Amino acid sequence: MNTLSRLLQDNKSWSKKMMENEPDFFSKLLNVQHPEFLWIGCSDSRVPPDVITQTRPGEIFIHRNIANMVVHTDLNMLSVLQYAVEVLKVKHIIVCGHYGCGGVKAAMTNNSMGLINKWLRNIKDVYRYHQDEIEILKENDLKLNRLIELNVVEQVMNLAKTSIIQKSWIHEKGPHLHGWVYDLHDGIIRPQVHMPSAFIKTEFFI
Ligand code: CO
């Protein structure tokens, strides 16, 4: 059997198993979702949010892109954010990066990768803001890991400055923002930053 048909076959087995174990599993989720979390993560196939956090369907609202970026002109991300905050009223937003991120690694080189250069440009800016702290490190792996951690912190800052979060912090006293990094070596998530409600007040909303 080829791998594509395996996906459909495994899906059927999963559906059957869920129906047997929890007969109301699908009907409970049919018309409503109440996720407490919005996850903004990397598209990397080795970092599946629900698997590494052991969460079930209905528990996390998810947006993924290369290197878990929060870019203020990204209508896709902003639409997900607005829906998660204003309609679903999530309590926590997690930006989760991961060590060994290929997107961040590519941004540390000067190799041209076509269209993706424009996306990586945003990570290069993070590097520039923290250049002194990164370049003091001796090994390339340490530099990459530090940039991955700093990138997560910067993306949480970018979230905090959006009009969606600023308005919600004023009117709803939430959500909390978190920056995490997942370690591919041991599967452990290492928290980097926690920003509670109204941590940053911006003078103008982006
Ligand atoms: Co990645």
PDB file of C-alpha atoms and ligand atoms in Angstrom:
ATOM      1  CA  MET A   1       0.000   0.000   0.000  1.00  0.00           C
ATOM      2  CA  ASN A   2       1.390   3.426  -0.820  1.00  0.00           C
ATOM      3  CA  THR A   3       1.763   6.004   1.911  1.00  0.00           C
ATOM      4  CA  LEU A   4      -1.077   8.208   0.654  1.00  0.00           C
ATOM      5  CA  SER A   5      -3.678   5.469   0.866  1.00  0.00           C
ATOM      6  CA  ARG A   6      -2.288   4.627   4.286  1.00  0.00           C
ATOM      7  CA  LEU A   7      -3.447   8.071   5.461  1.00  0.00           C
ATOM      8  CA  LEU A   8      -7.055   7.317   4.506  1.00  0.00           C
ATOM      9  CA  GLN A   9      -6.904   3.817   5.915  1.00  0.00           C
ATOM     10  CA  ASP A  10      -5.508   5.070   9.236  1.00  0.00           C
ATOM     11  CA  ASN A  11      -8.152   7.769   9.317  1.00  0.00           C
ATOM     12  CA  LYS A  12     -10.894   5.127   9.033  1.00  0.00           C
ATOM     13  CA  SER A  13      -9.352   3.074  11.838  1.00  0.00           C
ATOM     14  CA  TRP A  14      -9.055   6.160  14.044  1.00  0.00           C
ATOM     15  CA  SER A  15     -12.696   7.114  13.435  1.00  0.00           C
ATOM     16  CA  LYS A  16     -13.817   3.570  14.271  1.00  0.00           C
ATOM     17  CA  LYS A  17     -11.734   3.473  17.455  1.00  0.00           C
ATOM     18  CA  MET A  18     -13.077   6.850  18.638  1.00  0.00           C
ATOM     19  CA  MET A  19     -16.692   5.773  18.010  1.00  0.00           C
ATOM     20  CA  GLU A  20     -16.126   2.596  19.998  1.00  0.00           C
ATOM     21  CA  ASN A  21     -14.354   4.281  22.909  1.00  0.00           C
ATOM     22  CA  GLU A  22     -16.484   7.445  23.088  1.00  0.00           C
ATOM     23  CA  PRO A  23     -19.751   7.133  21.187  1.00  0.00           C
ATOM     24  CA  ASP A  24     -20.546  10.871  21.629  1.00  0.00           C
ATOM     25  CA  PHE A  25     -17.026  12.103  20.701  1.00  0.00           C
ATOM     26  CA  PHE A  26     -17.970  13.448  17.263  1.00  0.00           C
ATOM     27  CA  SER A  27     -21.493  14.637  18.136  1.00  0.00           C
ATOM     28  CA  LYS A  28     -20.134  16.727  21.055  1.00  0.00           C
ATOM     29  CA  LEU A  29     -17.836  18.660  18.689  1.00  0.00           C
ATOM     30  CA  LEU A  30     -20.264  18.869  15.801  1.00  0.00           C
ATOM     31  CA  ASN A  31     -21.659  22.365  16.279  1.00  0.00           C
ATOM     32  CA  VAL A  32     -19.341  24.093  18.676  1.00  0.00           C
ATOM     33  CA  GLN A  33     -15.689  24.546  19.600  1.00  0.00           C
ATOM     34  CA  HIS A  34     -14.369  26.057  22.842  1.00  0.00           C
ATOM     35  CA  PRO A  35     -10.594  25.917  22.556  1.00  0.00           C
ATOM     36  CA  GLU A  36      -8.741  27.673  25.403  1.00  0.00           C
ATOM     37  CA  PHE A  37      -5.553  28.010  23.406  1.00  0.00           C
ATOM     38  CA  LEU A  38      -4.371  29.575  20.162  1.00  0.00           C
ATOM     39  CA  TRP A  39      -1.131  27.998  18.948  1.00  0.00           C
ATOM     40  CA  ILE A  40       1.116  29.863  16.515  1.00  0.00           C
ATOM     41  CA  GLY A  41       3.788  27.360  15.567  1.00  0.00           C
ATOM     42  CA  CYS A  42       6.277  26.363  12.887  1.00  0.00           C
ATOM     43  CA  SER A  43       5.028  24.308   9.933  1.00  0.00           C
ATOM     44  CA  ASP A  44       7.783  21.750  10.630  1.00  0.00           C
ATOM     45  CA  SER A  45       6.328  18.213  10.500  1.00  0.00           C
ATOM     46  CA  ARG A  46       8.274  17.206  13.621  1.00  0.00           C
ATOM     47  CA  VAL A  47       6.388  19.657  15.831  1.00  0.00           C
ATOM     48  CA  PRO A  48       2.694  18.666  15.726  1.00  0.00           C
ATOM     49  CA  PRO A  49       0.998  20.820  18.424  1.00  0.00           C
ATOM     50  CA  ASP A  50      -1.676  18.349  19.499  1.00  0.00           C
ATOM     51  CA  VAL A  51       0.717  15.399  19.704  1.00  0.00           C
ATOM     52  CA  ILE A  52       3.422  17.144  21.748  1.00  0.00           C
ATOM     53  CA  THR A  53       0.878  18.675  24.160  1.00  0.00           C
ATOM     54  CA  GLN A  54      -1.391  15.598  24.255  1.00  0.00           C
ATOM     55  CA  THR A  55      -4.445  17.702  23.440  1.00  0.00           C
ATOM     56  CA  ARG A  56      -7.560  16.458  21.686  1.00  0.00           C
ATOM     57  CA  PRO A  57      -9.690  17.770  18.822  1.00  0.00           C
ATOM     58  CA  GLY A  58     -11.472  20.928  19.997  1.00  0.00           C
ATOM     59  CA  GLU A  59      -8.773  21.994  22.458  1.00  0.00           C
ATOM     60  CA  ILE A  60      -6.326  24.080  20.392  1.00  0.00           C
ATOM     61  CA  PHE A  61      -6.948  26.574  17.581  1.00  0.00           C
ATOM     62  CA  ILE A  62      -3.891  26.405  15.339  1.00  0.00           C
ATOM     63  CA  HIS A  63      -1.984  28.638  12.946  1.00  0.00           C
ATOM     64  CA  ARG A  64       1.324  27.493  11.517  1.00  0.00           C
ATOM     65  CA  ASN A  65       3.858  29.083   9.192  1.00  0.00           C
ATOM     66  CA  ILE A  66       7.578  28.889   8.521  1.00  0.00           C
ATOM     67  CA  ALA A  67       9.426  29.787  11.747  1.00  0.00           C
ATOM     68  CA  ASN A  68       6.261  30.690  13.744  1.00  0.00           C
ATOM     69  CA  MET A  69       6.220  34.346  12.741  1.00  0.00           C
ATOM     70  CA  VAL A  70       3.780  37.099  13.742  1.00  0.00           C
ATOM     71  CA  VAL A  71       3.992  39.538  10.838  1.00  0.00           C
ATOM     72  CA  HIS A  72       1.738  42.574  11.024  1.00  0.00           C
ATOM     73  CA  THR A  73       0.914  42.522   7.313  1.00  0.00           C
ATOM     74  CA  ASP A  74      -0.002  38.804   7.312  1.00  0.00           C
ATOM     75  CA  LEU A  75      -3.774  38.805   6.804  1.00  0.00           C
ATOM     76  CA  ASN A  76      -3.946  35.056   7.280  1.00  0.00           C
ATOM     77  CA  MET A  77      -2.357  35.205  10.749  1.00  0.00           C
ATOM     78  CA  LEU A  78      -4.350  38.331  11.703  1.00  0.00           C
ATOM     79  CA  SER A  79      -7.636  36.685  10.685  1.00  0.00           C
ATOM     80  CA  VAL A  80      -6.842  33.615  12.786  1.00  0.00           C
ATOM     81  CA  LEU A  81      -5.842  35.868  15.694  1.00  0.00           C
ATOM     82  CA  GLN A  82      -8.970  38.007  15.470  1.00  0.00           C
ATOM     83  CA  TYR A  83     -11.281  34.987  15.340  1.00  0.00           C
ATOM     84  CA  ALA A  84      -9.460  33.265  18.207  1.00  0.00           C
ATOM     85  CA  VAL A  85      -9.515  36.344  20.454  1.00  0.00           C
ATOM     86  CA  GLU A  86     -12.830  37.995  19.592  1.00  0.00           C
ATOM     87  CA  VAL A  87     -15.066  35.025  18.820  1.00  0.00           C
ATOM     88  CA  LEU A  88     -13.526  31.996  20.541  1.00  0.00           C
ATOM     89  CA  LYS A  89     -12.143  34.114  23.410  1.00  0.00           C
ATOM     90  CA  VAL A  90      -9.073  31.956  23.941  1.00  0.00           C
ATOM     91  CA  LYS A  91      -7.375  32.389  27.335  1.00  0.00           C
ATOM     92  CA  HIS A  92      -3.807  31.759  26.190  1.00  0.00           C
ATOM     93  CA  ILE A  93      -1.865  32.349  22.981  1.00  0.00           C
ATOM     94  CA  ILE A  94       1.292  30.315  22.566  1.00  0.00           C
ATOM     95  CA  VAL A  95       4.005  31.121  20.039  1.00  0.00           C
ATOM     96  CA  CYS A  96       6.013  27.919  19.855  1.00  0.00           C
ATOM     97  CA  GLY A  97       9.321  27.673  18.014  1.00  0.00           C
ATOM     98  CA  HIS A  98      11.708  24.746  18.017  1.00  0.00           C
ATOM     99  CA  TYR A  99      15.453  24.182  18.198  1.00  0.00           C
ATOM    100  CA  GLY A 100      16.933  23.168  14.851  1.00  0.00           C
ATOM    101  CA  CYS A 101      14.350  25.270  12.948  1.00  0.00           C
ATOM    102  CA  GLY A 102      15.241  25.218   9.240  1.00  0.00           C
ATOM    103  CA  GLY A 103      13.499  28.551   8.633  1.00  0.00           C
ATOM    104  CA  VAL A 104      15.558  30.354  11.264  1.00  0.00           C
ATOM    105  CA  LYS A 105      18.711  28.573  10.068  1.00  0.00           C
ATOM    106  CA  ALA A 106      18.074  29.704   6.483  1.00  0.00           C
ATOM    107  CA  ALA A 107      17.642  33.279   7.708  1.00  0.00           C
ATOM    108  CA  MET A 108      21.155  33.132   9.215  1.00  0.00           C
ATOM    109  CA  THR A 109      22.682  32.474   5.808  1.00  0.00           C
ATOM    110  CA  ASN A 110      22.927  34.699   2.771  1.00  0.00           C
ATOM    111  CA  ASN A 111      21.794  31.979   0.363  1.00  0.00           C
ATOM    112  CA  SER A 112      19.007  33.084  -1.934  1.00  0.00           C
ATOM    113  CA  MET A 113      15.944  30.834  -1.657  1.00  0.00           C
ATOM    114  CA  GLY A 114      13.548  32.680  -3.940  1.00  0.00           C
ATOM    115  CA  LEU A 115      10.168  33.831  -2.648  1.00  0.00           C
ATOM    116  CA  ILE A 116      10.875  32.593   0.855  1.00  0.00           C
ATOM    117  CA  ASN A 117      13.582  35.282   1.181  1.00  0.00           C
ATOM    118  CA  LYS A 118      10.808  37.803   1.789  1.00  0.00           C
ATOM    119  CA  TRP A 119       9.470  35.785   4.714  1.00  0.00           C
ATOM    120  CA  LEU A 120      12.939  35.142   6.163  1.00  0.00           C
ATOM    121  CA  ARG A 121      13.616  38.874   6.002  1.00  0.00           C
ATOM    122  CA  ASN A 122      11.553  39.205   9.204  1.00  0.00           C
ATOM    123  CA  ILE A 123      13.874  36.797  11.064  1.00  0.00           C
ATOM    124  CA  LYS A 124      16.926  38.645   9.793  1.00  0.00           C
ATOM    125  CA  ASP A 125      15.517  41.717  11.535  1.00  0.00           C
ATOM    126  CA  VAL A 126      15.342  39.768  14.825  1.00  0.00           C
ATOM    127  CA  TYR A 127      19.010  38.832  14.314  1.00  0.00           C
ATOM    128  CA  ARG A 128      19.924  42.472  13.753  1.00  0.00           C
ATOM    129  CA  TYR A 129      18.125  43.639  16.930  1.00  0.00           C
ATOM    130  CA  HIS A 130      20.076  41.097  18.992  1.00  0.00           C
ATOM    131  CA  GLN A 131      23.274  40.894  16.953  1.00  0.00           C
ATOM    132  CA  ASP A 132      25.670  41.578  19.887  1.00  0.00           C
ATOM    133  CA  GLU A 133      24.107  38.921  22.110  1.00  0.00           C
ATOM    134  CA  ILE A 134      24.166  36.304  19.331  1.00  0.00           C
ATOM    135  CA  GLU A 135      27.597  36.977  17.885  1.00  0.00           C
ATOM    136  CA  ILE A 136      29.305  36.701  21.269  1.00  0.00           C
ATOM    137  CA  LEU A 137      28.463  32.964  21.210  1.00  0.00           C
ATOM    138  CA  LYS A 138      31.225  30.826  19.725  1.00  0.00           C
ATOM    139  CA  GLU A 139      29.523  27.882  18.058  1.00  0.00           C
ATOM    140  CA  ASN A 140      27.061  28.170  15.185  1.00  0.00           C
ATOM    141  CA  ASP A 141      24.600  25.799  16.883  1.00  0.00           C
ATOM    142  CA  LEU A 142      24.531  27.995  19.987  1.00  0.00           C
ATOM    143  CA  LYS A 143      23.966  31.074  17.817  1.00  0.00           C
ATOM    144  CA  LEU A 144      21.100  29.360  16.021  1.00  0.00           C
ATOM    145  CA  ASN A 145      19.485  28.198  19.270  1.00  0.00           C
ATOM    146  CA  ARG A 146      19.708  31.668  20.796  1.00  0.00           C
ATOM    147  CA  LEU A 147      18.181  33.246  17.687  1.00  0.00           C
ATOM    148  CA  ILE A 148      15.371  30.678  17.855  1.00  0.00           C
ATOM    149  CA  GLU A 149      14.677  31.675  21.498  1.00  0.00           C
ATOM    150  CA  LEU A 150      14.894  35.399  20.768  1.00  0.00           C
ATOM    151  CA  ASN A 151      12.668  35.001  17.714  1.00  0.00           C
ATOM    152  CA  VAL A 152       9.906  33.509  19.859  1.00  0.00           C
ATOM    153  CA  VAL A 153      10.191  36.408  22.329  1.00  0.00           C
ATOM    154  CA  GLU A 154      10.057  38.950  19.486  1.00  0.00           C
ATOM    155  CA  GLN A 155       6.990  37.291  17.949  1.00  0.00           C
ATOM    156  CA  VAL A 156       5.218  37.478  21.337  1.00  0.00           C
ATOM    157  CA  MET A 157       6.089  41.209  21.370  1.00  0.00           C
ATOM    158  CA  ASN A 158       4.646  41.548  17.873  1.00  0.00           C
ATOM    159  CA  LEU A 159       1.443  39.884  19.079  1.00  0.00           C
ATOM    160  CA  ALA A 160       1.213  42.239  22.070  1.00  0.00           C
ATOM    161  CA  LYS A 161       1.363  45.246  19.760  1.00  0.00           C
ATOM    162  CA  THR A 162      -1.558  44.227  17.540  1.00  0.00           C
ATOM    163  CA  SER A 163      -4.803  46.160  17.903  1.00  0.00           C
ATOM    164  CA  ILE A 164      -6.557  42.824  18.456  1.00  0.00           C
ATOM    165  CA  ILE A 165      -4.545  42.036  21.596  1.00  0.00           C
ATOM    166  CA  GLN A 166      -4.403  45.641  22.828  1.00  0.00           C
ATOM    167  CA  LYS A 167      -8.207  45.968  22.646  1.00  0.00           C
ATOM    168  CA  SER A 168      -8.752  42.610  24.271  1.00  0.00           C
ATOM    169  CA  TRP A 169      -6.373  43.443  27.120  1.00  0.00           C
ATOM    170  CA  ILE A 170      -8.413  46.596  27.816  1.00  0.00           C
ATOM    171  CA  HIS A 171     -11.883  45.060  27.546  1.00  0.00           C
ATOM    172  CA  GLU A 172     -11.410  41.389  28.413  1.00  0.00           C
ATOM    173  CA  LYS A 173      -8.292  41.427  30.659  1.00  0.00           C
ATOM    174  CA  GLY A 174      -6.803  38.673  28.519  1.00  0.00           C
ATOM    175  CA  PRO A 175      -5.469  36.598  26.845  1.00  0.00           C
ATOM    176  CA  HIS A 176      -2.062  35.676  28.280  1.00  0.00           C
ATOM    177  CA  LEU A 177       0.757  35.459  25.741  1.00  0.00           C
ATOM    178  CA  HIS A 178       3.480  32.804  25.946  1.00  0.00           C
ATOM    179  CA  GLY A 179       6.682  32.123  24.033  1.00  0.00           C
ATOM    180  CA  TRP A 180       7.895  28.522  24.063  1.00  0.00           C
ATOM    181  CA  VAL A 181      10.629  26.533  22.340  1.00  0.00           C
ATOM    182  CA  TYR A 182      10.259  22.800  21.683  1.00  0.00           C
ATOM    183  CA  ASP A 183      13.393  20.653  21.893  1.00  0.00           C
ATOM    184  CA  LEU A 184      13.641  18.009  19.154  1.00  0.00           C
ATOM    185  CA  HIS A 185      16.213  16.090  21.237  1.00  0.00           C
ATOM    186  CA  ASP A 186      13.907  15.127  24.090  1.00  0.00           C
ATOM    187  CA  GLY A 187      10.423  16.376  23.144  1.00  0.00           C
ATOM    188  CA  ILE A 188      10.361  18.874  26.024  1.00  0.00           C
ATOM    189  CA  ILE A 189       8.897  22.378  25.638  1.00  0.00           C
ATOM    190  CA  ARG A 190      11.003  25.093  27.269  1.00  0.00           C
ATOM    191  CA  PRO A 191       9.052  28.278  28.147  1.00  0.00           C
ATOM    192  CA  GLN A 192      10.888  31.544  27.312  1.00  0.00           C
ATOM    193  CA  VAL A 193       8.446  34.336  28.104  1.00  0.00           C
ATOM    194  CA  HIS A 194       5.022  34.891  29.690  1.00  0.00           C
ATOM    195  CA  MET A 195       3.187  38.148  29.067  1.00  0.00           C
ATOM    196  CA  PRO A 196       0.043  38.573  31.147  1.00  0.00           C
ATOM    197  CA  SER A 197      -2.743  40.963  30.229  1.00  0.00           C
ATOM    198  CA  ALA A 198      -1.765  44.627  29.559  1.00  0.00           C
ATOM    199  CA  PHE A 199       1.947  43.882  29.918  1.00  0.00           C
ATOM    200  CA  ILE A 200       2.657  46.316  27.094  1.00  0.00           C
ATOM    201  CA  LYS A 201       0.539  49.344  26.258  1.00  0.00           C
ATOM    202  CA  THR A 202       1.286  50.727  22.837  1.00  0.00           C
ATOM    203  CA  GLU A 203       0.588  54.327  21.971  1.00  0.00           C
ATOM    204  CA  PHE A 204      -0.935  53.371  18.681  1.00  0.00           C
ATOM    205  CA  PHE A 205      -2.355  50.072  17.553  1.00  0.00           C
ATOM    206  CA  ILE A 206      -0.880  48.293  14.569  1.00  0.00           C
TER     207      ILE A 206
HETATM  208 CO    CO B   1      10.815  25.405  12.087  1.00  0.00          CO
END
